[in-house]
Amino acid sequence: MISPQALEKYGKDIGFHPVGTGPYQLETWNQTDFVKVKKFAGYWQQGLPKLDSITWRPVTDNNTRAAMLQTGEAQFAFPIPYEQAALLAKNKNLELVASPSIMQRYISMNVTQKPFDNPKVREALNYAINRQALVKVAFAGYATPATGVVPPSIAYAQSYQPWPYDPAKARELLKEAGYPDGFSTTLWSSHNHSTAQKVLQFTQQQLAQIGIKARITSMDAGQRAAEVEGKGQKESGVRMFYTGWSASTGEADWALSPLFASQNWPPTQFNTAFYSNKQVDSDLAAALKTNDPQKKTRLYKEAQDIIWKESPWIPLVVEKLVSAHSKNLTGFWIMPDTGFSFDDADLK
């Protein structure tokens, strides 16, 4: 619930003036540089928070982020550069934590635009990506190939036979679709950190092997908001879009509806494939109206079956969450949806 008083005071700028009831309150926000919160003296739980302040700083470069941990400039970092996880684990002053997640990485394809309106093209691109190799190259083994459009640990998730890596089949499908020589397109990314760059470069190389030339653009938060989240279907320049999603509710509706329901095309929500299927819409709506687990299972399965068959995405991997912190820091946790829990954080 938004504070009516805060909404009246800040209006459209309320996002820059958060008001809540947590253990910390905003002190300074220097956008793109850092955000600092300080202890909220009126917090309801006695004895908390234990820290006077916490400063968050976005560091996109993997090597810099790891170095800040090793020198003690930072007490906590997430995500940890996957390729440096083993090295950091050997540091006697640090603790490395790897845990399961519900964060799925994928590439959506704008199915309202050529050539992605052709199902054979979308199938071809799915055959073109070697997900097992991607896990090794970009994630150093800290991920698993996607087996559906919903991560396995989410309620009502369905798993399927993963797309095999078959570039010959991909080229055959492109020929059948009328693109024997491939085509050129754009591949935008909602992330500009080093791991994302590895994913993008790997994907670009894989697509090139079947004749597809993908021009990469890595976006910062402002670009993403303006070019992807803020434009409707007619204005959107999105063709292929690399991003990720974690259903923080832990169930299938929040894993499916924002990403596949017809009413959730940008700028409403995050259906960047501009995917639309009446049966999927009906199933998702009906699943929300019933408390019967068997009915929910049937409805969510049917929706996922259709989506998997029509393949508006290239599902890539489900990440593992890898963080590291100073052994002097306690009570600081990464949640499965990549959120943070630091109510009980303490630095000794």
Short mmCIF file of C-alpha atoms in Angstrom, two decimals:
data_model
loop_
_atom_site.label_atom_id
_atom_site.label_comp_id
_atom_site.label_asym_id
_atom_site.label_seq_id
_atom_site.Cartn_x
_atom_site.Cartn_y
_atom_site.Cartn_z
CA MET A 1 0.00 0.00 0.00
CA ILE A 2 1.35 3.42 -0.99
CA SER A 3 1.25 6.12 1.65
CA PRO A 4 -1.49 8.59 0.59
CA GLN A 5 0.41 11.41 2.26
CA ALA A 6 3.60 10.54 0.40
CA LEU A 7 1.73 10.22 -2.89
CA GLU A 8 0.17 13.64 -2.41
CA LYS A 9 3.55 15.16 -1.54
CA TYR A 10 5.71 13.60 -4.27
CA GLY A 11 3.24 12.74 -7.05
CA LYS A 12 4.93 11.14 -10.06
CA ASP A 13 8.29 11.33 -8.29
CA ILE A 14 7.22 9.03 -5.46
CA GLY A 15 9.50 6.31 -6.82
CA PHE A 16 12.46 8.47 -5.84
CA HIS A 17 11.13 9.01 -2.31
CA PRO A 18 10.31 5.55 -0.91
CA VAL A 19 8.23 5.43 2.26
CA GLY A 20 7.93 2.19 4.20
CA THR A 21 8.04 0.48 7.56
CA GLY A 22 11.28 -1.49 7.27
CA PRO A 23 14.36 -1.43 9.50
CA TYR A 24 16.12 1.18 7.35
CA GLN A 25 15.13 4.47 5.76
CA LEU A 26 16.54 6.21 2.71
CA GLU A 27 19.31 8.68 3.42
CA THR A 28 20.98 9.34 0.05
CA TRP A 29 20.26 8.18 -3.48
CA ASN A 30 22.79 9.12 -6.12
CA GLN A 31 21.32 7.40 -9.14
CA THR A 32 23.66 5.02 -11.02
CA ASP A 33 26.30 5.51 -8.29
CA PHE A 34 25.02 4.46 -4.87
CA VAL A 35 22.10 4.38 -2.45
CA LYS A 36 22.59 4.74 1.28
CA VAL A 37 20.06 3.80 3.95
CA LYS A 38 20.25 4.51 7.65
CA LYS A 39 18.83 2.89 10.75
CA PHE A 40 15.14 3.58 11.34
CA ALA A 41 14.88 4.32 15.04
CA GLY A 42 11.14 3.65 15.06
CA TYR A 43 11.35 0.11 13.70
CA TRP A 44 8.80 -2.14 15.41
CA GLN A 45 11.11 -5.08 16.20
CA GLN A 46 13.19 -4.52 19.30
CA GLY A 47 16.94 -4.82 18.83
CA LEU A 48 16.83 -4.29 15.06
CA PRO A 49 18.42 -3.09 12.94
CA LYS A 50 21.93 -3.72 14.20
CA LEU A 51 23.78 -1.63 11.62
CA ASP A 52 23.79 2.17 11.56
CA SER A 53 23.75 2.29 7.76
CA ILE A 54 24.14 0.25 4.57
CA THR A 55 25.50 1.59 1.28
CA TRP A 56 24.63 -0.20 -1.95
CA ARG A 57 26.76 0.43 -5.02
CA PRO A 58 26.13 -1.04 -8.49
CA VAL A 59 29.38 -2.37 -9.98
CA THR A 60 28.82 -3.82 -13.44
CA ASP A 61 32.34 -5.11 -14.03
CA ASN A 62 32.88 -8.59 -12.62
CA ASN A 63 36.59 -8.14 -11.91
CA THR A 64 36.05 -4.87 -10.07
CA ARG A 65 33.29 -6.36 -7.96
CA ALA A 66 35.48 -9.30 -6.96
CA ALA A 67 38.44 -7.03 -6.21
CA MET A 68 36.34 -4.86 -3.89
CA LEU A 69 35.53 -7.96 -1.86
CA GLN A 70 39.11 -9.14 -1.68
CA THR A 71 40.45 -5.77 -0.57
CA GLY A 72 37.73 -5.28 2.03
CA GLU A 73 36.24 -2.24 0.27
CA ALA A 74 32.97 -4.20 0.13
CA GLN A 75 31.62 -6.61 2.73
CA PHE A 76 29.08 -8.24 0.43
CA ALA A 77 28.72 -8.73 -3.32
CA PHE A 78 26.11 -10.25 -5.60
CA PRO A 79 26.27 -11.65 -8.16
CA ILE A 80 29.72 -13.10 -7.84
CA PRO A 81 31.65 -13.50 -11.11
CA TYR A 82 31.01 -17.15 -11.80
CA GLU A 83 34.46 -17.70 -13.22
CA GLN A 84 36.02 -16.33 -10.03
CA ALA A 85 33.87 -18.22 -7.53
CA ALA A 86 36.46 -20.93 -6.89
CA LEU A 87 39.18 -18.35 -6.26
CA LEU A 88 37.06 -16.33 -3.85
CA ALA A 89 36.08 -19.49 -1.99
CA LYS A 90 39.76 -19.96 -1.10
CA ASN A 91 40.00 -16.52 0.51
CA LYS A 92 40.17 -17.08 4.27
CA ASN A 93 38.39 -13.78 4.93
CA LEU A 94 35.40 -14.52 2.71
CA GLU A 95 32.50 -16.96 2.61
CA LEU A 96 31.09 -18.02 -0.75
CA VAL A 97 27.41 -18.99 -0.86
CA ALA A 98 25.81 -20.80 -3.82
CA SER A 99 22.09 -21.50 -3.56
CA PRO A 100 19.15 -22.50 -5.82
CA SER A 101 17.10 -19.78 -7.44
CA ILE A 102 13.93 -19.12 -9.38
CA MET A 103 15.75 -16.76 -11.76
CA GLN A 104 15.32 -17.87 -15.35
CA ARG A 105 17.27 -16.29 -18.19
CA TYR A 106 15.70 -16.22 -21.64
CA ILE A 107 15.54 -14.40 -24.95
CA SER A 108 12.10 -13.28 -26.08
CA MET A 109 11.30 -12.90 -29.77
CA ASN A 110 8.80 -10.31 -30.96
CA VAL A 111 6.25 -12.58 -32.61
CA THR A 112 4.39 -9.65 -34.20
CA GLN A 113 7.38 -8.77 -36.39
CA LYS A 114 9.05 -10.60 -39.26
CA PRO A 115 10.78 -13.00 -39.25
CA PHE A 116 9.75 -13.97 -35.71
CA ASP A 117 6.09 -14.22 -36.67
CA ASN A 118 7.05 -17.50 -38.34
CA PRO A 119 7.02 -20.44 -35.88
CA LYS A 120 9.71 -22.25 -37.88
CA VAL A 121 12.09 -19.34 -37.36
CA ARG A 122 11.49 -19.42 -33.62
CA GLU A 123 12.06 -23.18 -33.57
CA ALA A 124 15.25 -22.76 -35.58
CA LEU A 125 16.69 -20.32 -33.07
CA ASN A 126 15.93 -22.70 -30.24
CA TYR A 127 17.82 -25.48 -32.02
CA ALA A 128 20.73 -23.09 -32.65
CA ILE A 129 21.73 -22.55 -29.00
CA ASN A 130 23.92 -25.05 -27.16
CA ARG A 131 22.64 -24.51 -23.64
CA GLN A 132 25.05 -26.97 -22.02
CA ALA A 133 27.96 -25.04 -23.49
CA LEU A 134 26.37 -21.75 -22.42
CA VAL A 135 26.25 -22.98 -18.82
CA LYS A 136 30.01 -23.56 -18.93
CA VAL A 137 31.03 -20.50 -20.93
CA ALA A 138 28.95 -17.79 -19.27
CA PHE A 139 28.03 -19.25 -15.88
CA ALA A 140 31.05 -21.47 -15.08
CA GLY A 141 28.65 -24.28 -14.26
CA TYR A 142 26.50 -22.25 -11.83
CA ALA A 143 23.30 -22.73 -13.85
CA THR A 144 21.19 -25.48 -15.40
CA PRO A 145 19.65 -25.54 -18.90
CA ALA A 146 16.02 -24.43 -18.91
CA THR A 147 13.48 -27.23 -19.22
CA GLY A 148 10.40 -25.03 -19.48
CA VAL A 149 9.18 -21.45 -19.39
CA VAL A 150 8.73 -21.67 -15.60
CA PRO A 151 11.63 -22.64 -13.28
CA PRO A 152 11.15 -26.16 -11.83
CA SER A 153 10.89 -25.03 -8.21
CA ILE A 154 7.87 -22.79 -8.93
CA ALA A 155 4.48 -24.28 -8.07
CA TYR A 156 2.70 -25.82 -11.09
CA ALA A 157 5.82 -25.63 -13.27
CA GLN A 158 5.99 -28.06 -16.18
CA SER A 159 9.22 -29.56 -17.47
CA TYR A 160 9.81 -30.61 -21.06
CA GLN A 161 12.46 -32.33 -23.11
CA PRO A 162 15.10 -29.59 -23.52
CA TRP A 163 15.73 -28.23 -26.99
CA PRO A 164 18.65 -30.24 -28.41
CA TYR A 165 21.55 -28.40 -29.99
CA ASP A 166 21.11 -29.10 -33.71
CA PRO A 167 22.40 -26.36 -36.04
CA ALA A 168 21.70 -28.52 -39.10
CA LYS A 169 18.04 -28.76 -38.08
CA ALA A 170 18.03 -25.01 -37.44
CA ARG A 171 19.32 -24.26 -40.95
CA GLU A 172 16.75 -26.65 -42.43
CA LEU A 173 13.92 -24.87 -40.61
CA LEU A 174 15.17 -21.46 -41.74
CA LYS A 175 15.18 -22.70 -45.33
CA GLU A 176 11.61 -23.98 -44.96
CA ALA A 177 10.62 -20.61 -43.49
CA GLY A 178 12.02 -18.79 -46.53
CA TYR A 179 15.33 -17.67 -45.07
CA PRO A 180 17.92 -20.03 -46.64
CA ASP A 181 20.66 -17.44 -46.16
CA GLY A 182 19.55 -16.36 -42.70
CA PHE A 183 18.74 -12.75 -41.82
CA SER A 184 19.89 -9.77 -39.78
CA THR A 185 18.26 -8.69 -36.54
CA THR A 186 18.91 -6.98 -33.23
CA LEU A 187 19.55 -8.54 -29.84
CA TRP A 188 18.91 -6.16 -26.97
CA SER A 189 19.81 -6.91 -23.38
CA SER A 190 18.29 -5.64 -20.15
CA HIS A 191 21.69 -6.14 -18.49
CA ASN A 192 25.11 -4.67 -19.21
CA HIS A 193 27.26 -6.58 -16.70
CA SER A 194 30.09 -8.91 -17.68
CA THR A 195 28.14 -12.17 -17.39
CA ALA A 196 25.41 -10.80 -19.65
CA GLN A 197 28.08 -9.81 -22.17
CA LYS A 198 29.29 -13.41 -22.24
CA VAL A 199 25.75 -14.67 -22.83
CA LEU A 200 25.22 -12.17 -25.63
CA GLN A 201 28.52 -12.88 -27.34
CA PHE A 202 27.96 -16.63 -27.09
CA THR A 203 24.45 -16.29 -28.53
CA GLN A 204 25.67 -14.01 -31.30
CA GLN A 205 28.30 -16.59 -32.31
CA GLN A 206 25.81 -19.46 -32.19
CA LEU A 207 23.32 -17.59 -34.36
CA ALA A 208 26.04 -16.68 -36.85
CA GLN A 209 26.61 -20.39 -37.46
CA ILE A 210 23.12 -20.66 -38.95
CA GLY A 211 23.38 -17.42 -40.93
CA ILE A 212 21.77 -14.99 -38.50
CA LYS A 213 23.58 -11.71 -37.89
CA ALA A 214 22.56 -10.24 -34.52
CA ARG A 215 23.55 -6.69 -33.58
CA ILE A 216 23.91 -6.44 -29.80
CA THR A 217 22.80 -3.53 -27.63
CA SER A 218 23.29 -3.73 -23.86
CA MET A 219 20.98 -1.35 -22.03
CA ASP A 220 21.18 0.41 -18.71
CA ALA A 221 18.06 0.79 -16.59
CA GLY A 222 17.09 4.10 -18.17
CA GLN A 223 17.38 2.81 -21.73
CA ARG A 224 15.42 -0.32 -20.85
CA ALA A 225 12.62 1.69 -19.29
CA ALA A 226 12.39 4.01 -22.29
CA GLU A 227 12.89 1.61 -25.18
CA VAL A 228 11.46 -1.67 -23.90
CA GLU A 229 9.13 -1.17 -20.95
CA GLY A 230 7.77 2.20 -22.04
CA LYS A 231 6.72 1.52 -25.62
CA GLY A 232 3.71 -0.33 -26.97
CA GLN A 233 3.68 -2.85 -29.80
CA LYS A 234 3.42 -0.32 -32.63
CA GLU A 235 6.29 1.83 -31.35
CA SER A 236 8.55 -0.89 -30.00
CA GLY A 237 11.91 -1.60 -31.58
CA VAL A 238 12.28 -4.87 -29.67
CA ARG A 239 13.07 -7.90 -31.80
CA MET A 240 15.18 -10.26 -29.66
CA PHE A 241 15.51 -9.35 -25.99
CA TYR A 242 17.74 -11.01 -23.40
CA THR A 243 16.52 -10.68 -19.83
CA GLY A 244 15.48 -12.68 -16.79
CA TRP A 245 12.49 -13.17 -14.52
CA SER A 246 11.92 -14.54 -11.04
CA ALA A 247 8.39 -15.17 -9.81
CA SER A 248 8.75 -13.87 -6.28
CA THR A 249 5.34 -15.26 -5.29
CA GLY A 250 6.63 -18.79 -5.85
CA GLU A 251 3.68 -19.84 -8.01
CA ALA A 252 2.90 -20.08 -11.69
CA ASP A 253 0.66 -17.06 -12.21
CA TRP A 254 3.40 -14.53 -11.54
CA ALA A 255 5.75 -16.66 -13.65
CA LEU A 256 3.37 -16.68 -16.63
CA SER A 257 0.82 -13.85 -16.69
CA PRO A 258 3.21 -10.86 -16.74
CA LEU A 259 5.23 -12.49 -19.52
CA PHE A 260 2.67 -14.22 -21.76
CA ALA A 261 -0.84 -12.82 -21.17
CA SER A 262 -2.15 -10.69 -24.05
CA GLN A 263 -3.09 -7.81 -21.79
CA ASN A 264 0.48 -7.58 -20.50
CA TRP A 265 2.25 -6.33 -23.58
CA PRO A 266 4.49 -3.36 -22.74
CA PRO A 267 3.98 -0.77 -21.42
CA THR A 268 1.50 -2.63 -19.17
CA GLN A 269 3.91 -5.34 -18.05
CA PHE A 270 6.72 -7.45 -19.49
CA ASN A 271 5.39 -9.57 -22.36
CA THR A 272 8.27 -8.45 -24.59
CA ALA A 273 7.50 -11.22 -27.08
CA PHE A 274 4.14 -9.49 -27.67
CA TYR A 275 2.78 -13.01 -27.47
CA SER A 276 -0.98 -13.58 -27.61
CA ASN A 277 -2.99 -16.78 -27.42
CA LYS A 278 -6.66 -16.80 -26.42
CA GLN A 279 -6.48 -20.25 -24.82
CA VAL A 280 -3.45 -19.27 -22.75
CA ASP A 281 -5.25 -16.11 -21.62
CA SER A 282 -8.32 -18.14 -20.69
CA ASP A 283 -6.31 -20.75 -18.80
CA LEU A 284 -4.36 -18.17 -16.80
CA ALA A 285 -7.50 -16.26 -15.87
CA ALA A 286 -9.36 -19.44 -14.87
CA ALA A 287 -6.45 -20.70 -12.78
CA LEU A 288 -6.64 -17.57 -10.64
CA LYS A 289 -10.33 -18.14 -9.96
CA THR A 290 -10.06 -21.64 -8.50
CA ASN A 291 -8.62 -23.01 -5.29
CA ASP A 292 -8.74 -26.58 -6.57
CA PRO A 293 -5.12 -27.78 -6.97
CA GLN A 294 -6.07 -30.32 -9.64
CA LYS A 295 -7.84 -27.68 -11.74
CA LYS A 296 -4.92 -25.30 -11.31
CA THR A 297 -2.50 -28.02 -12.37
CA ARG A 298 -4.54 -28.80 -15.50
CA LEU A 299 -4.94 -25.14 -16.48
CA TYR A 300 -1.34 -24.15 -15.90
CA LYS A 301 -0.13 -27.27 -17.71
CA GLU A 302 -2.26 -26.52 -20.75
CA ALA A 303 -1.02 -22.93 -20.84
CA GLN A 304 2.61 -24.01 -20.56
CA ASP A 305 2.15 -26.76 -23.17
CA ILE A 306 0.87 -24.20 -25.67
CA ILE A 307 3.61 -21.67 -24.91
CA TRP A 308 6.34 -24.30 -25.15
CA LYS A 309 5.00 -25.49 -28.52
CA GLU A 310 4.63 -21.98 -29.96
CA SER A 311 8.05 -20.96 -28.58
CA PRO A 312 7.92 -17.17 -28.30
CA TRP A 313 11.09 -17.50 -26.18
CA ILE A 314 14.49 -19.06 -26.33
CA PRO A 315 14.59 -20.37 -22.74
CA LEU A 316 18.25 -20.46 -21.71
CA VAL A 317 19.13 -21.34 -18.12
CA VAL A 318 18.02 -21.20 -14.51
CA GLU A 319 20.79 -19.51 -12.56
CA LYS A 320 22.27 -20.48 -9.25
CA LEU A 321 22.66 -17.57 -6.87
CA VAL A 322 26.30 -17.01 -6.01
CA SER A 323 27.20 -14.36 -3.45
CA ALA A 324 30.16 -13.77 -1.18
CA HIS A 325 30.59 -11.83 2.02
CA SER A 326 33.14 -10.99 4.64
CA LYS A 327 33.18 -13.53 7.44
CA ASN A 328 32.63 -10.56 9.76
CA LEU A 329 29.20 -10.00 8.18
CA THR A 330 26.27 -12.09 9.40
CA GLY A 331 22.52 -12.14 8.79
CA PHE A 332 22.68 -11.08 5.14
CA TRP A 333 20.88 -13.39 2.69
CA ILE A 334 19.92 -13.75 -0.96
CA MET A 335 16.36 -14.93 -1.49
CA PRO A 336 15.49 -17.40 -4.33
CA ASP A 337 13.97 -14.54 -6.36
CA THR A 338 17.28 -12.58 -6.05
CA GLY A 339 15.84 -10.25 -3.42
CA PHE A 340 17.77 -9.46 -0.25
CA SER A 341 17.07 -10.10 3.40
CA PHE A 342 19.17 -7.94 5.69
CA ASP A 343 16.91 -7.16 8.65
CA ASP A 344 19.26 -9.09 10.94
CA ALA A 345 22.53 -8.00 9.31
CA ASP A 346 25.44 -7.33 11.62
CA LEU A 347 29.11 -6.51 11.14
CA LYS A 348 31.48 -7.70 13.84
#
